[in-house]
Short mmCIF file of C-alpha atoms and ligand atoms in Angstrom, two decimals:
data_model
loop_
_atom_site.label_atom_id
_atom_site.label_comp_id
_atom_site.label_asym_id
_atom_site.label_seq_id
_atom_site.Cartn_x
_atom_site.Cartn_y
_atom_site.Cartn_z
CA MET A 1 0.25 0.25 -0.05
CA ARG A 2 1.66 3.45 -0.64
CA GLU A 3 0.51 6.38 1.30
CA TYR A 4 1.39 9.92 -0.52
CA LEU A 5 -0.59 12.58 2.30
CA GLN A 6 2.23 15.15 1.73
CA PHE A 7 2.55 17.93 -0.42
CA TYR A 8 5.69 19.70 -2.10
CA ILE A 9 5.45 23.53 -1.86
CA ASP A 10 8.20 25.67 -0.98
CA GLY A 11 11.11 23.10 -0.72
CA ARG A 12 9.92 20.68 1.78
CA TRP A 13 7.22 18.08 2.02
CA VAL A 14 3.75 19.67 3.80
CA ASP A 15 0.64 18.00 5.34
CA PRO A 16 -2.49 19.73 3.40
CA ALA A 17 -4.05 22.59 4.83
CA HIS A 18 -7.38 21.15 5.55
CA PRO A 19 -6.46 17.52 5.73
CA ARG A 20 -8.61 15.05 3.44
CA THR A 21 -7.52 11.82 1.21
CA ALA A 22 -8.88 9.50 -1.41
CA GLU A 23 -7.87 6.05 -2.56
CA VAL A 24 -6.58 5.14 -5.93
CA VAL A 25 -7.52 1.92 -7.36
CA ASN A 26 -5.39 -0.29 -9.38
CA PRO A 27 -7.07 -1.14 -12.88
CA ALA A 28 -5.46 -4.22 -12.80
CA THR A 29 -7.19 -5.80 -9.64
CA GLU A 30 -9.72 -2.90 -9.17
CA ALA A 31 -8.17 -3.17 -5.44
CA VAL A 32 -7.18 -0.23 -2.98
CA SER A 33 -3.29 0.22 -4.23
CA GLY A 34 -2.78 3.42 -1.72
CA THR A 35 -4.04 6.43 -0.60
CA ILE A 36 -3.25 10.34 -1.55
CA SER A 37 -3.92 13.79 0.24
CA LEU A 38 -6.42 15.72 -2.27
CA GLY A 39 -5.73 19.95 -1.82
CA SER A 40 -7.69 22.82 -1.18
CA ALA A 41 -7.16 26.63 -2.26
CA ALA A 42 -5.40 27.44 0.87
CA ASP A 43 -2.55 24.56 -0.48
CA VAL A 44 -2.78 26.42 -3.82
CA GLU A 45 -2.23 29.74 -1.85
CA LEU A 46 0.94 28.79 -0.50
CA ALA A 47 2.01 27.72 -3.34
CA VAL A 48 1.52 30.11 -5.99
CA ALA A 49 2.92 32.56 -2.91
CA ALA A 50 6.21 30.06 -2.71
CA ALA A 51 6.40 29.88 -6.59
CA ARG A 52 5.97 33.85 -6.90
CA ARG A 53 9.24 34.90 -4.28
CA ALA A 54 11.38 31.77 -6.17
CA PHE A 55 10.96 33.59 -9.71
CA ALA A 56 12.47 36.33 -8.58
CA SER A 57 15.97 34.87 -7.98
CA TRP A 58 15.33 32.15 -10.55
CA SER A 59 14.60 34.34 -13.81
CA LEU A 60 17.81 35.75 -12.75
CA THR A 61 20.07 32.38 -12.74
CA THR A 62 22.35 31.69 -15.31
CA ARG A 63 21.75 29.30 -18.45
CA GLU A 64 25.18 27.20 -16.88
CA GLN A 65 22.89 27.64 -13.28
CA ARG A 66 19.54 25.79 -15.09
CA LEU A 67 22.20 22.88 -16.89
CA ASP A 68 23.22 22.15 -14.04
CA LEU A 69 20.89 21.99 -12.26
CA LEU A 70 18.89 20.01 -15.21
CA ARG A 71 21.82 17.23 -14.67
CA ALA A 72 21.63 16.59 -11.64
CA ILE A 73 17.87 15.81 -12.32
CA GLN A 74 19.01 13.59 -15.17
CA ALA A 75 20.76 11.75 -12.61
CA GLU A 76 18.23 11.34 -10.16
CA TYR A 77 15.71 10.80 -12.76
CA ALA A 78 18.06 7.62 -13.81
CA ARG A 79 18.09 6.13 -10.66
CA ARG A 80 14.86 5.88 -10.07
CA GLN A 81 13.42 5.21 -13.23
CA PRO A 82 12.87 1.59 -12.04
CA GLU A 83 10.74 2.88 -9.15
CA LEU A 84 8.87 5.21 -12.03
CA GLY A 85 8.09 2.37 -14.05
CA GLU A 86 6.20 0.12 -11.18
CA ALA A 87 4.19 2.99 -9.90
CA ILE A 88 3.14 3.80 -13.68
CA THR A 89 2.08 -0.19 -13.95
CA GLU A 90 0.34 0.49 -10.68
CA GLU A 91 -1.56 4.10 -10.82
CA MET A 92 -2.99 3.07 -14.33
CA GLY A 93 -1.94 -0.19 -15.59
CA ALA A 94 0.43 -0.17 -18.88
CA PRO A 95 2.17 -3.38 -18.88
CA ALA A 96 5.74 -3.30 -17.49
CA SER A 97 7.84 -3.43 -20.54
CA LEU A 98 5.85 -0.43 -21.47
CA ALA A 99 5.84 1.61 -18.32
CA ASN A 100 9.37 0.74 -18.23
CA GLY A 101 10.16 1.56 -21.30
CA PHE A 102 8.56 3.90 -23.67
CA HIS A 103 6.99 5.59 -20.44
CA VAL A 104 10.38 6.35 -18.30
CA GLY A 105 12.44 6.79 -21.48
CA LEU A 106 9.69 9.36 -22.40
CA GLY A 107 10.69 11.55 -19.68
CA ALA A 108 14.07 11.08 -19.25
CA GLY A 109 13.90 11.70 -23.73
CA HIS A 110 12.43 15.47 -22.47
CA LEU A 111 15.07 15.89 -20.18
CA GLN A 112 17.89 15.12 -22.87
CA THR A 113 16.45 17.43 -24.95
CA ALA A 114 15.67 20.42 -22.96
CA ILE A 115 19.76 19.91 -22.21
CA GLU A 116 20.35 20.01 -25.75
CA ILE A 117 17.82 22.91 -26.06
CA LEU A 118 19.38 25.28 -23.41
CA LYS A 119 22.95 24.85 -24.33
CA ASP A 120 21.64 27.38 -27.14
CA TYR A 121 18.32 28.38 -26.60
CA ARG A 122 18.46 32.16 -27.92
CA PHE A 123 17.29 34.39 -24.83
CA GLU A 124 18.70 37.31 -26.69
CA GLU A 125 18.94 38.10 -30.15
CA GLN A 126 19.74 41.29 -31.96
CA ARG A 127 18.75 42.69 -35.04
CA GLY A 128 20.02 45.89 -35.84
CA ALA A 129 19.56 48.51 -33.21
CA THR A 130 16.68 46.56 -31.29
CA MET A 131 17.52 43.73 -28.45
CA ILE A 132 15.00 41.01 -28.55
CA ALA A 133 15.12 39.34 -25.83
CA ARG A 134 13.15 35.88 -24.78
CA GLU A 135 12.21 36.01 -20.75
CA PRO A 136 10.37 33.62 -18.73
CA ILE A 137 6.58 34.33 -18.55
CA GLY A 138 6.64 34.03 -14.69
CA VAL A 139 4.50 31.52 -12.38
CA CYS A 140 2.99 28.61 -14.48
CA ALA A 141 0.36 26.11 -13.85
CA LEU A 142 1.44 23.03 -15.26
CA ILE A 143 -1.93 20.88 -15.54
CA THR A 144 -1.34 17.35 -16.38
CA PRO A 145 -3.78 13.55 -17.59
CA TRP A 146 -2.99 10.21 -16.64
CA ASN A 147 -2.42 8.07 -19.90
CA TRP A 148 1.30 9.32 -20.19
CA PRO A 149 2.14 10.58 -16.95
CA MET A 150 5.75 11.07 -17.29
CA ASN A 151 5.63 12.09 -21.06
CA GLN A 152 3.04 14.48 -19.84
CA THR A 153 4.46 16.26 -16.59
CA CYS A 154 8.20 16.06 -17.83
CA VAL A 155 7.06 17.91 -21.57
CA LYS A 156 6.02 21.00 -19.19
CA ILE A 157 8.13 20.66 -16.05
CA PHE A 158 12.01 20.45 -18.19
CA PRO A 159 11.20 23.62 -20.00
CA ALA A 160 9.63 25.22 -17.89
CA LEU A 161 12.63 24.83 -15.75
CA ALA A 162 15.27 26.17 -18.14
CA THR A 163 14.16 29.13 -19.73
CA GLY A 164 13.54 30.70 -15.73
CA CYS A 165 9.92 30.20 -14.91
CA THR A 166 8.80 29.11 -11.60
CA MET A 167 5.64 26.45 -11.83
CA ILE A 168 2.89 24.47 -9.89
CA LEU A 169 2.54 20.38 -10.83
CA LYS A 170 -1.31 19.49 -10.33
CA PRO A 171 -0.93 15.99 -10.95
CA PRO A 172 -3.99 14.01 -12.57
CA GLN A 173 -5.81 12.07 -9.28
CA LEU A 174 -6.00 8.32 -11.30
CA ALA A 175 -1.83 9.00 -11.46
CA PRO A 176 -0.60 10.20 -8.77
CA TYR A 177 2.39 7.91 -7.66
CA SER A 178 4.56 8.76 -10.39
CA ALA A 179 4.13 12.24 -10.39
CA GLN A 180 5.20 11.96 -6.54
CA ILE A 181 8.27 10.33 -6.99
CA LEU A 182 9.25 13.12 -9.62
CA ALA A 183 8.60 15.58 -7.27
CA GLU A 184 11.25 13.51 -5.18
CA ILE A 185 13.33 13.75 -7.83
CA LEU A 186 13.59 17.26 -8.43
CA ASP A 187 13.80 17.50 -4.28
CA ALA A 188 16.58 15.27 -4.13
CA ALA A 189 18.00 16.85 -7.35
CA GLY A 190 18.45 20.50 -5.54
CA VAL A 191 15.63 22.52 -7.24
CA PRO A 192 15.90 25.65 -5.01
CA ALA A 193 12.60 26.21 -2.47
CA GLY A 194 9.37 27.28 -4.43
CA VAL A 195 10.64 27.03 -7.99
CA PHE A 196 8.64 23.18 -8.49
CA ASN A 197 5.71 23.02 -6.44
CA MET A 198 3.22 19.78 -6.61
CA ILE A 199 -0.31 19.79 -4.87
CA GLN A 200 -2.50 16.73 -5.54
CA GLY A 201 -5.81 16.66 -5.69
CA ALA A 202 -9.32 17.39 -7.75
CA GLY A 203 -9.17 19.27 -11.21
CA SER A 204 -12.01 20.87 -9.81
CA VAL A 205 -11.03 22.34 -6.76
CA ILE A 206 -6.99 22.72 -7.54
CA GLY A 207 -6.98 22.96 -11.35
CA THR A 208 -9.47 25.80 -10.83
CA ALA A 209 -7.60 27.22 -7.92
CA LEU A 210 -4.68 27.54 -10.57
CA SER A 211 -6.43 28.99 -13.34
CA THR A 212 -8.62 31.90 -12.09
CA HIS A 213 -4.98 32.98 -10.17
CA PRO A 214 -4.10 36.32 -10.15
CA ASP A 215 -0.83 35.63 -9.22
CA VAL A 216 -0.18 32.57 -12.02
CA ASP A 217 0.88 33.73 -15.88
CA MET A 218 0.23 30.76 -17.68
CA VAL A 219 -1.35 27.18 -17.41
CA SER A 220 -0.10 24.32 -19.38
CA PHE A 221 -2.64 22.06 -19.55
CA THR A 222 -2.85 18.59 -21.21
CA GLY A 223 -6.18 16.86 -21.54
CA SER A 224 -9.99 16.72 -22.46
CA GLU A 225 -12.03 19.65 -24.57
CA PRO A 226 -14.07 20.19 -22.25
CA VAL A 227 -11.64 20.92 -18.96
CA GLY A 228 -9.39 22.74 -21.78
CA VAL A 229 -12.47 25.22 -22.35
CA GLN A 230 -13.01 25.67 -18.86
CA ILE A 231 -9.70 26.43 -18.49
CA SER A 232 -9.10 28.59 -20.60
CA ARG A 233 -12.95 30.65 -19.55
CA ASP A 234 -11.61 30.99 -15.94
CA ALA A 235 -7.67 31.83 -17.15
CA ALA A 236 -9.67 34.90 -19.17
CA GLN A 237 -10.96 37.13 -16.25
CA THR A 238 -7.33 37.49 -15.22
CA VAL A 239 -5.27 37.02 -19.05
CA LYS A 240 -3.03 34.56 -18.68
CA ARG A 241 -2.03 32.18 -21.09
CA VAL A 242 -2.97 29.49 -22.13
CA GLY A 243 -1.08 26.19 -23.65
CA LEU A 244 -3.83 23.38 -24.61
CA GLU A 245 -3.19 19.83 -25.60
CA LEU A 246 -6.48 18.34 -26.20
CA GLY A 247 -7.79 15.04 -27.75
CA GLY A 248 -7.61 13.21 -31.28
CA LYS A 249 -9.11 10.99 -34.20
CA SER A 250 -5.89 11.20 -35.73
CA PRO A 251 -5.57 9.57 -39.11
CA PHE A 252 -2.92 6.44 -40.57
CA ILE A 253 -3.40 6.69 -44.28
CA VAL A 254 -1.68 3.09 -45.81
CA LEU A 255 -0.54 3.97 -49.22
CA ASP A 256 -1.72 1.45 -52.00
CA ASP A 257 1.95 -1.03 -52.49
CA ASP A 258 3.50 -4.32 -51.46
CA ASP A 259 3.68 -3.25 -47.93
CA LEU A 260 -0.24 -2.88 -47.38
CA THR A 261 -0.13 -6.20 -44.75
CA ALA A 262 2.35 -4.95 -43.06
CA ASN A 263 2.05 -1.24 -42.71
CA VAL A 264 -1.66 -2.29 -41.65
CA THR A 265 -0.49 -5.29 -38.99
CA GLY A 266 2.17 -1.97 -37.50
CA ALA A 267 -0.71 0.59 -37.08
CA THR A 268 -2.78 -1.86 -35.58
CA ALA A 269 -0.47 -2.75 -33.31
CA GLY A 270 0.62 0.72 -32.56
CA MET A 271 -3.21 1.75 -32.14
CA MET A 272 -3.75 -1.31 -29.17
CA GLY A 273 -0.31 0.24 -26.97
CA ASN A 274 -1.25 1.63 -24.06
CA SER A 275 -4.84 0.48 -24.42
CA GLY A 276 -5.41 2.99 -26.99
CA GLN A 277 -4.82 5.89 -24.55
CA THR A 278 -2.92 8.24 -26.27
CA CYS A 279 -3.59 11.28 -27.85
CA SER A 280 -2.30 10.58 -30.76
CA ALA A 281 -3.18 7.48 -31.04
CA GLY A 282 -4.03 6.64 -35.10
CA SER A 283 -6.93 5.17 -34.32
CA ARG A 284 -8.68 5.90 -38.25
CA LEU A 285 -7.43 3.44 -40.76
CA LEU A 286 -7.40 4.65 -44.34
CA VAL A 287 -6.41 1.95 -46.67
CA PRO A 288 -7.37 1.48 -50.35
CA ALA A 289 -11.25 0.54 -50.78
CA ALA A 290 -9.87 -1.81 -53.93
CA ARG A 291 -7.85 -4.33 -50.45
CA ILE A 292 -10.00 -3.43 -47.97
CA ASP A 293 -10.17 -7.37 -47.56
CA GLU A 294 -6.66 -7.63 -47.18
CA ALA A 295 -6.38 -5.19 -44.59
CA THR A 296 -8.98 -5.70 -42.74
CA ALA A 297 -7.79 -9.13 -42.59
CA ALA A 298 -4.21 -8.44 -41.50
CA ALA A 299 -5.88 -5.56 -38.98
CA ALA A 300 -7.82 -8.47 -37.65
CA ALA A 301 -5.34 -10.71 -37.12
CA ALA A 302 -2.38 -8.28 -35.50
CA ALA A 303 -5.81 -6.99 -32.82
CA ASP A 304 -6.26 -11.38 -32.09
CA ALA A 305 -2.49 -11.00 -31.50
CA VAL A 306 -2.28 -8.81 -28.87
CA SER A 307 -2.10 -10.37 -25.31
CA VAL A 308 -4.57 -8.84 -22.63
CA GLY A 309 -3.46 -9.02 -18.89
CA ASP A 310 -1.66 -8.74 -15.73
CA PRO A 311 0.13 -5.52 -16.40
CA THR A 312 3.25 -7.07 -14.30
CA GLY A 313 3.85 -10.33 -16.68
CA ASN A 314 4.65 -10.46 -20.16
CA VAL A 315 1.64 -8.31 -22.24
CA ALA A 316 1.31 -6.10 -24.95
CA MET A 317 -1.72 -4.80 -23.17
CA GLY A 318 -2.81 -4.03 -19.58
CA PRO A 319 -6.49 -2.85 -18.71
CA VAL A 320 -7.73 0.85 -19.22
CA VAL A 321 -7.53 3.65 -16.47
CA SER A 322 -10.90 3.19 -14.61
CA MET A 323 -13.98 1.85 -14.31
CA ALA A 324 -15.82 4.87 -16.02
CA GLN A 325 -13.03 5.17 -18.85
CA TYR A 326 -14.13 1.15 -19.38
CA ASP A 327 -18.06 1.59 -19.35
CA ILE A 328 -17.55 4.87 -21.86
CA ILE A 329 -15.22 2.49 -24.62
CA GLN A 330 -17.76 -0.45 -24.01
CA ASP A 331 -20.42 1.91 -24.91
CA TYR A 332 -18.70 2.99 -28.15
CA ILE A 333 -18.43 -0.60 -28.97
CA GLY A 334 -22.05 -0.73 -28.43
CA ARG A 335 -22.97 1.96 -30.18
CA GLY A 336 -20.33 0.31 -33.54
CA LEU A 337 -21.93 -2.53 -33.06
CA ASP A 338 -25.81 -0.49 -33.08
CA GLY A 339 -24.74 2.21 -36.21
CA GLY A 340 -24.02 -1.00 -38.34
CA ALA A 341 -20.64 -1.01 -38.58
CA GLU A 342 -19.00 -4.42 -39.25
CA LEU A 343 -16.91 -5.80 -36.16
CA VAL A 344 -13.78 -7.76 -37.33
CA ALA A 345 -12.22 -8.15 -34.05
CA GLY A 346 -12.91 -8.20 -30.28
CA GLY A 347 -15.96 -6.21 -29.17
CA LEU A 348 -17.87 -5.85 -26.02
CA GLY A 349 -16.59 -7.51 -22.98
CA ARG A 350 -14.10 -8.39 -21.01
CA PRO A 351 -11.33 -10.35 -22.93
CA GLU A 352 -11.83 -14.40 -22.26
CA GLY A 353 -10.40 -15.53 -18.71
CA LEU A 354 -10.29 -11.99 -17.41
CA ASP A 355 -13.05 -11.08 -15.36
CA ARG A 356 -10.97 -9.15 -12.63
CA GLY A 357 -10.07 -5.18 -14.33
CA TRP A 358 -11.06 -2.51 -16.83
CA PHE A 359 -9.74 -4.94 -19.26
CA VAL A 360 -10.95 -4.57 -23.23
CA LYS A 361 -10.61 -6.67 -25.61
CA PRO A 362 -9.14 -4.68 -28.78
CA THR A 363 -11.55 -3.94 -31.32
CA VAL A 364 -11.29 -3.10 -34.97
CA PHE A 365 -14.60 -1.73 -36.92
CA VAL A 366 -15.07 -1.72 -40.47
CA THR A 367 -17.40 1.79 -41.28
CA THR A 368 -17.37 4.98 -42.55
CA ASN A 369 -16.66 8.00 -41.35
CA ASP A 370 -19.68 9.50 -41.00
CA THR A 371 -20.28 7.24 -37.78
CA ILE A 372 -19.94 7.70 -34.49
CA ILE A 373 -16.97 5.55 -33.84
CA ALA A 374 -15.08 7.64 -36.61
CA ARG A 375 -15.61 11.12 -35.39
CA GLU A 376 -15.52 10.83 -31.74
CA GLU A 377 -12.03 10.18 -30.02
CA ILE A 378 -12.29 6.82 -28.21
CA PHE A 379 -9.71 6.97 -25.93
CA GLY A 380 -9.62 3.19 -26.09
CA PRO A 381 -8.27 0.38 -28.12
CA VAL A 382 -10.78 0.22 -30.74
CA LEU A 383 -9.86 1.16 -34.64
CA VAL A 384 -11.74 2.15 -36.35
CA ILE A 385 -11.01 1.21 -40.84
CA ILE A 386 -12.11 2.88 -43.88
CA GLY A 387 -11.66 2.67 -47.38
CA TYR A 388 -10.85 4.87 -50.13
CA ASP A 389 -10.86 5.69 -53.84
CA ASP A 390 -7.32 7.45 -54.14
CA ILE A 391 -5.28 9.38 -52.69
CA ASP A 392 -7.40 13.03 -52.86
CA HIS A 393 -10.21 11.00 -51.08
CA ALA A 394 -7.69 9.95 -48.60
CA ILE A 395 -6.75 13.26 -47.65
CA GLU A 396 -10.81 14.56 -47.79
CA ILE A 397 -11.39 11.56 -45.15
CA ALA A 398 -8.10 12.14 -43.46
CA ASN A 399 -9.06 16.13 -42.40
CA ASP A 400 -12.93 15.40 -42.74
CA THR A 401 -12.58 16.27 -38.62
CA GLU A 402 -13.08 18.55 -35.70
CA PHE A 403 -9.84 17.21 -34.65
CA GLY A 404 -6.12 18.11 -36.10
CA LEU A 405 -3.43 16.51 -33.64
CA ALA A 406 -1.94 13.59 -35.27
CA GLY A 407 -1.49 12.08 -38.90
CA TYR A 408 0.22 9.23 -39.55
CA VAL A 409 1.11 7.83 -43.63
CA ASN A 410 3.46 4.73 -44.15
CA GLY A 411 4.44 3.50 -47.89
CA ARG A 412 6.92 2.85 -50.11
CA ASP A 413 6.91 6.02 -52.32
CA THR A 414 8.65 8.98 -50.27
CA GLU A 415 7.66 11.65 -52.65
CA LEU A 416 3.90 10.02 -52.21
CA CYS A 417 4.59 10.20 -48.36
CA ARG A 418 5.74 13.24 -48.24
CA ALA A 419 3.13 15.04 -50.50
CA VAL A 420 -0.44 13.44 -48.17
CA ALA A 421 1.93 14.72 -45.08
CA LYS A 422 1.71 18.57 -46.64
CA ARG A 423 -1.83 17.75 -47.03
CA MET A 424 -2.84 16.56 -43.82
CA ARG A 425 -4.54 19.60 -41.51
CA THR A 426 -3.01 18.13 -38.23
CA GLY A 427 0.34 19.04 -36.26
CA TRP A 428 2.15 16.20 -36.32
CA ILE A 429 2.69 13.74 -39.11
CA SER A 430 4.99 10.49 -39.15
CA ILE A 431 6.14 9.39 -42.06
CA ASN A 432 6.60 5.63 -41.82
CA GLY A 433 7.21 5.37 -38.03
CA GLY A 434 9.43 8.59 -37.96
CA PHE A 435 10.33 9.83 -34.33
CA ASP A 436 11.62 12.80 -32.74
CA PHE A 437 12.23 14.76 -29.40
CA HIS A 438 13.13 17.70 -31.28
CA ALA A 439 9.90 17.90 -33.44
CA PRO A 440 6.71 20.51 -31.98
CA PHE A 441 3.49 18.30 -31.02
CA GLY A 442 0.44 19.90 -30.97
CA GLY A 443 -2.88 20.49 -32.26
CA TYR A 444 -4.83 21.61 -35.33
CA LYS A 445 -8.42 22.93 -34.85
CA ARG A 446 -9.48 21.29 -31.80
CA SER A 447 -7.10 19.56 -30.63
CA GLY A 448 -4.95 22.46 -28.82
CA ASN A 449 -3.06 25.51 -29.57
CA GLY A 450 0.08 25.05 -27.95
CA ARG A 451 3.04 23.68 -29.25
CA GLU A 452 5.16 21.26 -26.84
CA TRP A 453 8.76 19.46 -27.33
CA GLY A 454 12.07 20.84 -28.20
CA GLU A 455 12.56 24.09 -28.90
CA PHE A 456 8.91 25.16 -29.65
CA GLY A 457 8.70 23.78 -26.08
CA PHE A 458 10.47 26.23 -24.74
CA ASP A 459 9.14 29.18 -26.69
CA GLU A 460 5.27 28.52 -24.87
CA TYR A 461 7.34 29.63 -21.48
CA VAL A 462 8.92 32.97 -22.48
CA GLU A 463 7.85 36.15 -22.83
CA ILE A 464 9.31 38.70 -25.80
CA LYS A 465 10.58 41.81 -25.36
CA SER A 466 12.35 44.47 -27.65
CA MET A 467 14.08 47.03 -26.70
CA LEU A 468 14.73 49.71 -29.10
CA GLY A 469 17.23 51.43 -29.53
CA TYR A 470 19.85 49.52 -27.70
CA GLY A 471 23.34 49.79 -29.65
P1 LIG B 501 -9.04 15.27 -18.08
O1 LIG B 501 -10.65 14.97 -17.15
O2 LIG B 501 -9.45 16.65 -18.97
O3 LIG B 501 -8.17 15.28 -17.08
C1 LIG B 501 -7.09 16.48 -17.22
C2 LIG B 501 -6.45 17.15 -15.82
O4 LIG B 501 -7.29 18.07 -15.75
C3 LIG B 501 -6.43 15.78 -14.41
O5 LIG B 501 -5.40 16.40 -13.85
C4 LIG B 501 -7.53 16.70 -13.87
O6 LIG B 501 -7.86 16.82 -12.60
C5 LIG B 501 -7.91 17.99 -14.56
N1 LIG B 501 -8.79 18.70 -13.90
C6 LIG B 501 -10.13 18.07 -14.08
N2 LIG B 501 -11.50 19.85 -14.65
C7 LIG B 501 -10.17 20.44 -13.97
C8 LIG B 501 -10.83 22.30 -14.18
N3 LIG B 501 -11.98 22.34 -13.93
N4 LIG B 501 -9.98 22.80 -14.32
C9 LIG B 501 -8.68 22.39 -14.01
N5 LIG B 501 -8.37 21.06 -14.26
C10 LIG B 501 -9.23 20.39 -14.36
O7 LIG B 501 -8.32 14.37 -18.77
P2 LIG B 501 -7.92 12.80 -18.75
O8 LIG B 501 -9.57 12.13 -18.46
O9 LIG B 501 -6.92 13.42 -17.30
O10 LIG B 501 -7.53 12.16 -20.13
C11 LIG B 501 -8.32 12.84 -21.52
C12 LIG B 501 -8.32 13.20 -22.22
O11 LIG B 501 -7.34 13.98 -22.68
C13 LIG B 501 -8.39 12.74 -23.53
O12 LIG B 501 -9.39 13.56 -24.52
C14 LIG B 501 -6.87 12.95 -24.09
O13 LIG B 501 -7.18 12.71 -25.74
C15 LIG B 501 -6.88 13.98 -24.06
N6 LIG B 501 -4.82 14.21 -23.86
C16 LIG B 501 -4.13 15.02 -24.55
C17 LIG B 501 -2.58 15.10 -24.82
C18 LIG B 501 -1.95 16.10 -25.93
O14 LIG B 501 -0.93 16.16 -25.85
N7 LIG B 501 -2.79 16.60 -26.72
C19 LIG B 501 -2.43 13.91 -24.33
C20 LIG B 501 -2.83 12.91 -22.87
C21 LIG B 501 -4.08 13.19 -23.16
P3 LIG B 501 -8.84 15.35 -12.16
O15 LIG B 501 -7.57 14.31 -11.38
O16 LIG B 501 -9.71 15.98 -10.80
O17 LIG B 501 -9.36 14.28 -13.15
MG1 LIG B 502 -11.12 13.32 -16.13
#
């Protein structure tokens, strides 16, 4: 049983102003795995005041001082990696191999990237007689979701630290453990008091107190659209900058060539990774209509081959995060069936032999782009396959969505892949599995307005100052 009852405020572990706790449930067993404290607005007051005080000195530190700190954090992070992986499996159900691999690795990757960027990030740039400075925006509220807990926290914390900001992290109630360990890492690495603060608790309480706080300069949020809209409203009263990273229904276009089966197989396995709980998941698989039977057979085989079960064991897929999430996904699968979509793998209910834990069957439908399951983000292991007549039709389907977070195109014809990528209205496109920690990540349309990762992730946290007649 884990017990994390204190918050990290002003460089110390402190009790909540008004003690209140909540149990955390292991999604693979449905058993309580530990207890956390739930904070209140009074804790937010203390943390914001600490962050404001610390900003006066942290914002004036040199590049070298910040690099030293990031390197100290890197050493501490490396030491605690196995604990982080274990916590992630326990809190949100990612299989051990994924938790210890990609989950923890994404955090480490953002840290290493922040170090690389900080080495020569242009804080000052002279153009003619004008000096343009990039200065830290101030006190930042970082509000994060449970689906990739280390990715979401690290992609915010390290650029914020590197640019000279101070911050308050509000981790998700569903995945509080890894954030607690991350706070311990930052503490052990010697982050100065008040620069980083962490308060656990309900988004409706802590998140709202942060978004409306007059002394918070910016909110960086990753999560759902309704909450992003609410935060924007709350933050508008004090004219804060708001960075939003929201959901998606991302198209994965497979070109008509000899690699079709392999590409469909890879795309399907990718969709089922992390139980489909990835904002950038390629959840709409677009394949040549003339070869839809071939594609469907490959996708069904790939979905059926996904091993589902106890995430502490050697499986490809664990449970989804909670009963609420399980119910939402079941509802979507039901709506797919009711709406006449053709089910080719998975379906309703738990996988055979699993009667406890929030396990979902890796599910594949063939449908059209106008159905609910093709239009709404399901946030579970449910793939929809849609046929296209030609490339123009594929692009039309790909862009016919309210979202615009990610896109994928796989095929042998590099020129065609590039042409397709250029025509997709999304912020992040992977061609044949391309991946890059330095590439900006964020959404067009209703998928958000910010850009995280790499140098663009630094830009989120700076104000631009012009000094005219400088010299
Ligand atoms: P969520 O319900 O929006 O929660 C995200 C965070 O916001 C949690 O910490 C939550 O606190 C907090 N929150 C809730 N209400 C709030 C309020 N009124 N004011 C301020 N903060 C509030 O999202 P989720 O269910 O955790 O995550 C799933 C969604 O996030 C999906 O739509 C997914 O696509 C999206 N997502 C997007 C990205 C991206 O990078 N674009 C990445 C991951 C996830 P609680 O702990 O109380 O819930
Ligand atoms: Mg939520």
